[in-house]
Amino acid sequence: MTNTALADAGKAPARDKAALREVPVPRLVVVTGFLMMAVSFMVNAMDRQVFAPLLPTIRKEYGFTLQGGGLLATGFTLGMALAGLPAGYLVDRFSRKTVLLVSIVIYSLGTLATPLASGWGDMAAYRIFSGFGEGMQAAALFAAVGAYFSHRRGLALGGIGTAFGVGVFLGPLVGVRLATSYDTWRAPFVVFGLAGLATALIAAFVVSRRMTERAVEASVSTASFDYMPASPYNRNTIALAISAAVGGVVLYGFLGLYPTFLINHLHFTTAQSALAMSCVGFGGVAGLLGGWLGDRVDQRNLLIGGHLALSVIGILVYQVQGTLGWQCVFAFLMGVFGTGFVFPNTNSAMQRAVHPSQVGRAAGLFVTSYYVTAAFSGLLLATLVGSFGWRQAGLWQVTVLPLVAVLALAFVRTSQFNNAVREPTH
């Protein structure tokens, strides 16, 4: 299929909603809609991260092994990976707002069901179900934000990443506080699940379809993208998918078992581990800076620098180790580069590597490639720990693996991105 045909295909669904998209969107509607979508992703992050600091308690009650607990801690990302490509297809063809709302309900119900588990099997099923909803939401959210803010895509997705960082920061702290107050690890899952349902209800009224259904066909009509590959699965997206897969296994392997490492190996208390874990989210606030830079500098070089930084931080966390204060600093830096730089810039670069009418599929590919490896990252790290100990496990998974991403990124050609400055033809 030619790029001209792609443009025509992309315009077909737009004609059905032309009247909706041509109506100017008031600034207040844009601001409230964006903030509401950011809040929904913050709740998503809180749901994800509340499990890890409570894992030692959950393992003790159910008698799970370290490997079984590690798989539960990151297994929800398997649901996210399964949801990515189908959700990307749906948001290119149907209402992004509808997909967004349904997805929030799905992951909230999965969160509410988690405390009802009688054993490892059904708890894993609830975690995967919750992850499926989170993956759907991510694809719809990334596509909606990336399309509406196409000229400031990096900054906008960095803002969404910042909201995620706030959720990562609040999730462990609030979750442990709720578990302590109610004397049960089940309390935060109930509270966060109900918060998710409330978020979906509010978003149904606050988020405007004029914002979520905005497409980039207007850009297509005034710019030529003949220099871009016709397929969304091209050299650039494949290389970026590999780097995303590495980012997922590094960050989520770290997040899933970091509290366990602090408690079992460094002998921190549960509250201390929750504090250190929350610093990852605090570092994620750097998503605004990371996204802003991604709109202004070569994203390939920015991503290479981000992965190299993760490699160095892995040495600090698992080899240097240090006191609680130092671990908080290391965790903060992991958040800065993992969730503030690598995550939003891989996401926006993937969308820039495809024809504008394929943004939804790019968002879906990012979600799948990032989370399919993340799903098994906790199990991988736990297995390495069992065989070699924490130092060697951290060395291989968090320090060496980012170098694979650097190698993959060497094949990216930013001159073929849809935001590349092209010389006018005569």
GROMACS .gro file of C-alpha atoms in nm:
model
  426
    1MET     CA    1   0.000   0.000   0.000
    2THR     CA    2   0.134   0.344  -0.090
    3ASN     CA    3   0.156   0.634   0.150
    4THR     CA    4  -0.110   0.814  -0.055
    5ALA     CA    5  -0.341   0.520  -0.003
    6LEU     CA    6  -0.257   0.524   0.366
    7ALA     CA    7  -0.354   0.887   0.388
    8ASP     CA    8  -0.685   0.819   0.214
    9ALA     CA    9  -0.751   0.523   0.442
   10GLY     CA   10  -0.675   0.735   0.744
   11LYS     CA   11  -0.919   1.001   0.627
   12ALA     CA   12  -1.206   0.758   0.577
   13PRO     CA   13  -1.309   0.725   0.944
   14ALA     CA   14  -1.238   1.094   0.991
   15ARG     CA   15  -1.515   1.187   0.746
   16ASP     CA   16  -1.769   1.014   0.969
   17LYS     CA   17  -1.669   1.237   1.259
   18ALA     CA   18  -1.568   1.544   1.063
   19ALA     CA   19  -1.821   1.768   1.229
   20LEU     CA   20  -1.701   1.662   1.574
   21ARG     CA   21  -1.336   1.724   1.494
   22GLU     CA   22  -1.381   2.057   1.321
   23VAL     CA   23  -1.549   2.218   1.624
   24PRO     CA   24  -1.288   2.425   1.812
   25VAL     CA   25  -1.211   2.283   2.154
   26PRO     CA   26  -1.218   2.546   2.433
   27ARG     CA   27  -0.897   2.572   2.633
   28LEU     CA   28  -1.078   2.484   2.957
   29VAL     CA   29  -1.210   2.164   2.799
   30VAL     CA   30  -0.859   2.073   2.685
   31VAL     CA   31  -0.705   2.143   3.025
   32THR     CA   32  -0.970   1.957   3.226
   33GLY     CA   33  -0.972   1.668   2.980
   34PHE     CA   34  -0.595   1.632   2.986
   35LEU     CA   35  -0.584   1.654   3.367
   36MET     CA   36  -0.857   1.392   3.398
   37MET     CA   37  -0.673   1.156   3.164
   38ALA     CA   38  -0.355   1.218   3.364
   39VAL     CA   39  -0.538   1.140   3.689
   40SER     CA   40  -0.673   0.817   3.541
   41PHE     CA   41  -0.317   0.711   3.454
   42MET     CA   42  -0.201   0.808   3.804
   43VAL     CA   43  -0.465   0.575   3.952
   44ASN     CA   44  -0.347   0.310   3.705
   45ALA     CA   45   0.008   0.347   3.843
   46MET     CA   46  -0.111   0.331   4.203
   47ASP     CA   47  -0.296   0.008   4.126
   48ARG     CA   48   0.016  -0.142   3.971
   49GLN     CA   49   0.268  -0.041   4.237
   50VAL     CA   50   0.072  -0.116   4.553
   51PHE     CA   51   0.140  -0.489   4.512
   52ALA     CA   52   0.521  -0.484   4.533
   53PRO     CA   53   0.565  -0.338   4.886
   54LEU     CA   54   0.295  -0.573   5.016
   55LEU     CA   55   0.444  -0.879   4.845
   56PRO     CA   56   0.647  -1.002   5.147
   57THR     CA   57   0.327  -1.004   5.356
   58ILE     CA   58   0.126  -1.171   5.078
   59ARG     CA   59   0.397  -1.434   5.026
   60LYS     CA   60   0.398  -1.513   5.397
   61GLU     CA   61   0.019  -1.555   5.412
   62TYR     CA   62  -0.008  -1.773   5.101
   63GLY     CA   63   0.330  -1.946   5.119
   64PHE     CA   64   0.441  -1.832   4.773
   65THR     CA   65   0.802  -1.886   4.665
   66LEU     CA   66   1.022  -1.591   4.567
   67GLN     CA   67   0.983  -1.691   4.202
   68GLY     CA   68   0.606  -1.719   4.235
   69GLY     CA   69   0.586  -1.386   4.411
   70GLY     CA   70   0.810  -1.223   4.153
   71LEU     CA   71   0.587  -1.347   3.872
   72LEU     CA   72   0.280  -1.210   4.051
   73ALA     CA   73   0.451  -0.875   4.106
   74THR     CA   74   0.510  -0.824   3.735
   75GLY     CA   75   0.266  -1.075   3.583
   76PHE     CA   76  -0.003  -0.809   3.536
   77THR     CA   77   0.212  -0.675   3.254
   78LEU     CA   78   0.134  -0.992   3.058
   79GLY     CA   79  -0.226  -0.868   3.042
   80MET     CA   80  -0.097  -0.530   2.928
   81ALA     CA   81   0.111  -0.692   2.655
   82LEU     CA   82  -0.185  -0.898   2.534
   83ALA     CA   83  -0.402  -0.585   2.522
   84GLY     CA   84  -0.155  -0.362   2.338
   85LEU     CA   85  -0.191  -0.457   1.970
   86PRO     CA   86  -0.570  -0.524   1.977
   87ALA     CA   87  -0.628  -0.198   2.165
   88GLY     CA   88  -0.408  -0.011   1.917
   89TYR     CA   89  -0.620  -0.147   1.634
   90LEU     CA   90  -0.943  -0.049   1.813
   91VAL     CA   91  -0.840   0.308   1.891
   92ASP     CA   92  -0.752   0.368   1.525
   93ARG     CA   93  -1.106   0.269   1.426
   94PHE     CA   94  -1.343   0.332   1.715
   95SER     CA   95  -1.398   0.587   1.991
   96ARG     CA   96  -1.087   0.631   2.202
   97LYS     CA   97  -1.297   0.766   2.487
   98THR     CA   98  -1.509   0.450   2.496
   99VAL     CA   99  -1.198   0.228   2.499
  100LEU     CA  100  -1.051   0.449   2.771
  101LEU     CA  101  -1.355   0.428   3.000
  102VAL     CA  102  -1.406   0.053   2.953
  103SER     CA  103  -1.039  -0.011   3.025
  104ILE     CA  104  -1.048   0.182   3.355
  105VAL     CA  105  -1.346  -0.024   3.468
  106ILE     CA  106  -1.168  -0.348   3.374
  107TYR     CA  107  -0.848  -0.280   3.568
  108SER     CA  108  -1.045  -0.149   3.867
  109LEU     CA  109  -1.251  -0.469   3.885
  110GLY     CA  110  -0.931  -0.673   3.863
  111THR     CA  111  -0.785  -0.475   4.153
  112LEU     CA  112  -1.099  -0.527   4.361
  113ALA     CA  113  -1.087  -0.901   4.291
  114THR     CA  114  -0.722  -0.949   4.396
  115PRO     CA  115  -0.794  -0.969   4.774
  116LEU     CA  116  -1.053  -1.239   4.704
  117ALA     CA  117  -0.791  -1.483   4.571
  118SER     CA  118  -0.768  -1.821   4.740
  119GLY     CA  119  -0.432  -1.913   4.591
  120TRP     CA  120  -0.163  -1.837   4.337
  121GLY     CA  121  -0.364  -1.933   4.028
  122ASP     CA  122  -0.666  -1.709   4.075
  123MET     CA  123  -0.453  -1.424   4.208
  124ALA     CA  124  -0.244  -1.445   3.890
  125ALA     CA  125  -0.564  -1.444   3.682
  126TYR     CA  126  -0.693  -1.132   3.859
  127ARG     CA  127  -0.357  -0.960   3.810
  128ILE     CA  128  -0.353  -1.043   3.439
  129PHE     CA  129  -0.715  -0.928   3.402
  130SER     CA  130  -0.626  -0.600   3.570
  131GLY     CA  131  -0.323  -0.567   3.345
  132PHE     CA  132  -0.537  -0.619   3.035
  133GLY     CA  133  -0.743  -0.316   3.133
  134GLU     CA  134  -0.431  -0.115   3.209
  135GLY     CA  135  -0.288  -0.203   2.867
  136MET     CA  136  -0.609  -0.099   2.693
  137GLN     CA  137  -0.605   0.230   2.879
  138ALA     CA  138  -0.242   0.296   2.795
  139ALA     CA  139  -0.296   0.240   2.421
  140ALA     CA  140  -0.609   0.460   2.411
  141LEU     CA  141  -0.452   0.729   2.627
  142PHE     CA  142  -0.125   0.743   2.434
  143ALA     CA  143  -0.307   0.755   2.100
  144ALA     CA  144  -0.550   1.028   2.211
  145VAL     CA  145  -0.282   1.247   2.368
  146GLY     CA  146  -0.030   1.183   2.090
  147ALA     CA  147  -0.282   1.272   1.819
  148TYR     CA  148  -0.424   1.584   1.984
  149PHE     CA  149  -0.084   1.724   2.084
  150SER     CA  150   0.094   1.602   1.770
  151HIS     CA  151   0.328   1.904   1.755
  152ARG     CA  152   0.423   1.873   2.124
  153ARG     CA  153   0.386   1.498   2.149
  154GLY     CA  154   0.694   1.443   2.363
  155LEU     CA  155   0.598   1.707   2.618
  156ALA     CA  156   0.236   1.587   2.637
  157LEU     CA  157   0.334   1.223   2.682
  158GLY     CA  158   0.596   1.338   2.932
  159GLY     CA  159   0.314   1.503   3.127
  160ILE     CA  160   0.124   1.174   3.125
  161GLY     CA  161   0.445   1.005   3.238
  162THR     CA  162   0.472   1.255   3.521
  163ALA     CA  163   0.122   1.161   3.636
  164PHE     CA  164   0.233   0.799   3.627
  165GLY     CA  165   0.534   0.892   3.840
  166VAL     CA  166   0.308   1.058   4.095
  167GLY     CA  167   0.106   0.736   4.109
  168VAL     CA  168   0.421   0.529   4.158
  169PHE     CA  169   0.520   0.769   4.438
  170LEU     CA  170   0.181   0.763   4.612
  171GLY     CA  171   0.091   0.397   4.557
  172PRO     CA  172   0.341   0.234   4.794
  173LEU     CA  173   0.312   0.504   5.063
  174VAL     CA  174  -0.068   0.518   5.066
  175GLY     CA  175  -0.098   0.143   5.019
  176VAL     CA  176   0.125   0.054   5.314
  177ARG     CA  177  -0.047   0.319   5.527
  178LEU     CA  178  -0.390   0.172   5.447
  179ALA     CA  179  -0.267  -0.181   5.511
  180THR     CA  180  -0.126  -0.074   5.848
  181SER     CA  181  -0.435   0.127   5.947
  182TYR     CA  182  -0.678  -0.155   5.867
  183ASP     CA  183  -0.436  -0.430   5.971
  184THR     CA  184  -0.478  -0.614   5.640
  185TRP     CA  185  -0.296  -0.603   5.307
  186ARG     CA  186  -0.635  -0.627   5.132
  187ALA     CA  187  -0.747  -0.274   5.226
  188PRO     CA  188  -0.549  -0.077   4.964
  189PHE     CA  189  -0.675  -0.299   4.681
  190VAL     CA  190  -1.034  -0.224   4.779
  191VAL     CA  191  -0.970   0.150   4.813
  192PHE     CA  192  -0.774   0.178   4.486
  193GLY     CA  193  -1.027  -0.033   4.297
  194LEU     CA  194  -1.315   0.188   4.409
  195ALA     CA  195  -1.109   0.497   4.324
  196GLY     CA  196  -1.066   0.362   3.971
  197LEU     CA  197  -1.441   0.314   3.924
  198ALA     CA  198  -1.501   0.668   4.049
  199THR     CA  199  -1.239   0.796   3.805
  200ALA     CA  200  -1.415   0.625   3.513
  201LEU     CA  201  -1.747   0.781   3.615
  202ILE     CA  202  -1.602   1.132   3.639
  203ALA     CA  203  -1.406   1.094   3.313
  204ALA     CA  204  -1.728   1.001   3.132
  205PHE     CA  205  -1.854   1.355   3.195
  206VAL     CA  206  -1.529   1.555   3.200
  207VAL     CA  207  -1.328   1.419   2.905
  208SER     CA  208  -1.460   1.553   2.573
  209ARG     CA  209  -1.475   1.339   2.259
  210ARG     CA  210  -1.368   1.647   2.066
  211MET     CA  211  -1.033   1.598   2.234
  212THR     CA  212  -0.997   1.219   2.241
  213GLU     CA  213  -1.117   1.166   1.884
  214ARG     CA  214  -0.889   1.429   1.731
  215ALA     CA  215  -0.690   1.284   1.445
  216VAL     CA  216  -0.386   1.403   1.257
  217GLU     CA  217  -0.550   1.409   0.915
  218ALA     CA  218  -0.519   1.787   0.911
  219SER     CA  219  -0.144   1.747   0.913
  220VAL     CA  220  -0.163   1.486   0.641
  221SER     CA  221  -0.345   1.728   0.413
  222THR     CA  222  -0.071   1.991   0.436
  223ALA     CA  223   0.241   1.776   0.454
  224SER     CA  224   0.383   1.492   0.251
  225PHE     CA  225   0.495   1.172   0.419
  226ASP     CA  226   0.611   0.992   0.106
  227TYR     CA  227   0.957   0.954   0.258
  228MET     CA  228   0.818   0.733   0.537
  229PRO     CA  229   0.775   0.354   0.527
  230ALA     CA  230   0.420   0.250   0.442
  231SER     CA  231   0.405  -0.019   0.710
  232PRO     CA  232   0.378   0.060   1.082
  233TYR     CA  233   0.617  -0.231   1.136
  234ASN     CA  234   0.932  -0.089   0.983
  235ARG     CA  235   1.303  -0.064   1.062
  236ASN     CA  236   1.255   0.220   1.310
  237THR     CA  237   0.958   0.073   1.497
  238ILE     CA  238   1.124  -0.269   1.520
  239ALA     CA  239   1.443  -0.118   1.664
  240LEU     CA  240   1.239   0.094   1.904
  241ALA     CA  241   1.031  -0.211   1.999
  242ILE     CA  242   1.350  -0.396   2.095
  243SER     CA  243   1.466  -0.104   2.308
  244ALA     CA  244   1.118  -0.085   2.464
  245ALA     CA  245   1.129  -0.457   2.546
  246VAL     CA  246   1.464  -0.408   2.719
  247GLY     CA  247   1.329  -0.106   2.907
  248GLY     CA  248   1.035  -0.311   3.029
  249VAL     CA  249   1.240  -0.602   3.160
  250VAL     CA  250   1.491  -0.369   3.329
  251LEU     CA  251   1.248  -0.128   3.497
  252TYR     CA  252   0.981  -0.380   3.597
  253GLY     CA  253   1.232  -0.639   3.713
  254PHE     CA  254   1.368  -0.366   3.938
  255LEU     CA  255   1.026  -0.240   4.053
  256GLY     CA  256   0.878  -0.584   4.114
  257LEU     CA  257   1.142  -0.710   4.356
  258TYR     CA  258   1.304  -0.389   4.481
  259PRO     CA  259   1.113  -0.391   4.814
  260THR     CA  260   1.198  -0.760   4.857
  261PHE     CA  261   1.567  -0.681   4.792
  262LEU     CA  262   1.560  -0.402   5.049
  263ILE     CA  263   1.380  -0.608   5.314
  264ASN     CA  264   1.546  -0.949   5.269
  265HIS     CA  265   1.897  -0.846   5.162
  266LEU     CA  266   1.953  -0.503   5.317
  267HIS     CA  267   1.720  -0.569   5.614
  268PHE     CA  268   1.509  -0.255   5.578
  269THR     CA  269   1.163  -0.239   5.734
  270THR     CA  270   0.847  -0.249   5.522
  271ALA     CA  271   0.795   0.125   5.580
  272GLN     CA  272   1.154   0.202   5.478
  273SER     CA  273   1.122  -0.005   5.162
  274ALA     CA  274   0.796   0.174   5.076
  275LEU     CA  275   0.974   0.509   5.118
  276ALA     CA  276   1.256   0.405   4.885
  277MET     CA  277   1.007   0.261   4.637
  278SER     CA  278   0.810   0.585   4.633
  279CYS     CA  279   1.126   0.773   4.534
  280VAL     CA  280   1.108   0.596   4.198
  281GLY     CA  281   0.778   0.771   4.138
  282PHE     CA  282   0.914   1.102   4.259
  283GLY     CA  283   1.188   1.071   4.000
  284GLY     CA  284   0.923   0.999   3.737
  285VAL     CA  285   0.810   1.362   3.765
  286ALA     CA  286   1.108   1.427   3.536
  287GLY     CA  287   0.881   1.305   3.256
  288LEU     CA  288   0.799   1.668   3.176
  289LEU     CA  289   1.168   1.746   3.128
  290GLY     CA  290   1.230   1.423   2.938
  291GLY     CA  291   0.934   1.484   2.707
  292TRP     CA  292   1.030   1.847   2.653
  293LEU     CA  293   1.381   1.742   2.552
  294GLY     CA  294   1.237   1.474   2.325
  295ASP     CA  295   1.062   1.746   2.123
  296ARG     CA  296   1.387   1.939   2.079
  297VAL     CA  297   1.684   1.705   2.050
  298ASP     CA  298   1.760   1.387   1.859
  299GLN     CA  299   1.547   1.124   2.034
  300ARG     CA  300   1.775   0.838   1.939
  301ASN     CA  301   2.067   1.000   2.122
  302LEU     CA  302   1.841   1.091   2.415
  303LEU     CA  303   1.726   0.729   2.447
  304ILE     CA  304   2.080   0.595   2.421
  305GLY     CA  305   2.181   0.827   2.705
  306GLY     CA  306   1.881   0.715   2.910
  307HIS     CA  307   1.963   0.344   2.877
  308LEU     CA  308   2.329   0.404   2.961
  309ALA     CA  309   2.215   0.591   3.274
  310LEU     CA  310   1.997   0.293   3.375
  311SER     CA  311   2.300   0.067   3.339
  312VAL     CA  312   2.504   0.283   3.575
  313ILE     CA  313   2.217   0.308   3.826
  314GLY     CA  314   2.198  -0.072   3.831
  315ILE     CA  315   2.558  -0.077   3.954
  316LEU     CA  316   2.474   0.173   4.228
  317VAL     CA  317   2.165  -0.017   4.348
  318TYR     CA  318   2.300  -0.372   4.353
  319GLN     CA  319   2.678  -0.332   4.382
  320VAL     CA  320   2.729  -0.015   4.590
  321GLN     CA  321   2.402  -0.073   4.784
  322GLY     CA  322   2.449   0.177   5.069
  323THR     CA  323   2.217   0.309   5.340
  324LEU     CA  324   1.847   0.396   5.317
  325GLY     CA  325   1.934   0.752   5.217
  326TRP     CA  326   2.151   0.637   4.929
  327GLN     CA  327   1.894   0.382   4.815
  328CYS     CA  328   1.635   0.661   4.804
  329VAL     CA  329   1.873   0.859   4.581
  330PHE     CA  330   1.937   0.559   4.355
  331ALA     CA  331   1.563   0.485   4.334
  332PHE     CA  332   1.496   0.849   4.248
  333LEU     CA  333   1.749   0.832   3.964
  334MET     CA  334   1.591   0.509   3.838
  335GLY     CA  335   1.262   0.696   3.822
  336VAL     CA  336   1.418   0.994   3.645
  337PHE     CA  337   1.570   0.791   3.364
  338GLY     CA  338   1.340   0.486   3.358
  339THR     CA  339   0.999   0.653   3.376
  340GLY     CA  340   1.097   1.014   3.304
  341PHE     CA  341   1.323   0.975   3.000
  342VAL     CA  342   1.319   0.625   2.848
  343PHE     CA  343   0.945   0.552   2.880
  344PRO     CA  344   0.792   0.872   2.732
  345ASN     CA  345   1.056   0.913   2.462
  346THR     CA  346   1.033   0.553   2.342
  347ASN     CA  347   0.656   0.600   2.332
  348SER     CA  348   0.662   0.926   2.136
  349ALA     CA  349   0.944   0.809   1.907
  350MET     CA  350   0.737   0.502   1.817
  351GLN     CA  351   0.447   0.728   1.715
  352ARG     CA  352   0.681   0.949   1.514
  353ALA     CA  353   0.820   0.644   1.333
  354VAL     CA  354   0.485   0.571   1.163
  355HIS     CA  355   0.252   0.747   0.922
  356PRO     CA  356   0.023   0.984   1.120
  357SER     CA  357  -0.284   0.772   1.041
  358GLN     CA  358  -0.118   0.476   1.220
  359VAL     CA  359  -0.063   0.641   1.559
  360GLY     CA  360  -0.299   0.400   1.735
  361ARG     CA  361  -0.112   0.096   1.607
  362ALA     CA  362   0.218   0.255   1.711
  363ALA     CA  363   0.080   0.309   2.062
  364GLY     CA  364  -0.037  -0.053   2.072
  365LEU     CA  365   0.300  -0.181   1.950
  366PHE     CA  366   0.475   0.019   2.221
  367VAL     CA  367   0.248  -0.120   2.494
  368THR     CA  368   0.294  -0.478   2.375
  369SER     CA  369   0.670  -0.460   2.322
  370TYR     CA  370   0.732  -0.280   2.652
  371TYR     CA  371   0.515  -0.501   2.869
  372VAL     CA  372   0.554  -0.846   2.713
  373THR     CA  373   0.904  -0.876   2.861
  374ALA     CA  374   0.805  -0.688   3.176
  375ALA     CA  375   0.556  -0.968   3.245
  376PHE     CA  376   0.839  -1.213   3.312
  377SER     CA  377   1.097  -0.968   3.444
  378GLY     CA  378   1.019  -1.041   3.809
  379LEU     CA  379   1.043  -1.417   3.751
  380LEU     CA  380   1.371  -1.371   3.562
  381LEU     CA  381   1.526  -1.159   3.837
  382ALA     CA  382   1.404  -1.398   4.109
  383THR     CA  383   1.554  -1.693   3.919
  384LEU     CA  384   1.885  -1.512   3.878
  385VAL     CA  385   1.881  -1.423   4.249
  386GLY     CA  386   1.821  -1.787   4.340
  387SER     CA  387   2.114  -1.899   4.127
  388PHE     CA  388   2.369  -1.619   4.169
  389GLY     CA  389   2.255  -1.386   4.447
  390TRP     CA  390   2.135  -1.026   4.433
  391ARG     CA  391   2.462  -0.869   4.315
  392GLN     CA  392   2.506  -1.086   4.007
  393ALA     CA  393   2.134  -1.084   3.928
  394GLY     CA  394   2.125  -0.705   3.933
  395LEU     CA  395   2.442  -0.691   3.724
  396TRP     CA  396   2.298  -0.902   3.442
  397GLN     CA  397   1.940  -0.777   3.434
  398VAL     CA  398   1.973  -0.409   3.524
  399THR     CA  399   2.329  -0.324   3.415
  400VAL     CA  400   2.408  -0.542   3.111
  401LEU     CA  401   2.066  -0.557   2.940
  402PRO     CA  402   2.038  -0.180   2.872
  403LEU     CA  403   2.341  -0.219   2.645
  404VAL     CA  404   2.126  -0.436   2.417
  405ALA     CA  405   1.884  -0.143   2.385
  406VAL     CA  406   2.173   0.086   2.296
  407LEU     CA  407   2.272  -0.153   2.017
  408ALA     CA  408   1.916  -0.165   1.880
  409LEU     CA  409   1.885   0.215   1.888
  410ALA     CA  410   2.192   0.242   1.665
  411PHE     CA  411   1.966   0.125   1.379
  412VAL     CA  412   1.707   0.403   1.427
  413ARG     CA  413   1.692   0.672   1.158
  414THR     CA  414   1.523   0.985   1.292
  415SER     CA  415   1.533   1.136   0.942
  416GLN     CA  416   1.238   0.906   0.864
  417PHE     CA  417   1.024   1.027   1.156
  418ASN     CA  418   0.700   1.209   1.073
  419ASN     CA  419   0.828   1.523   1.247
  420ALA     CA  420   1.153   1.532   1.048
  421VAL     CA  421   1.234   1.861   0.879
  422ARG     CA  422   1.239   1.796   0.505
  423GLU     CA  423   1.392   2.011   0.237
  424PRO     CA  424   1.122   2.147   0.002
  425THR     CA  425   1.103   1.977  -0.335
  426HIS     CA  426   1.092   2.172  -0.661
   0.00000   0.00000   0.00000
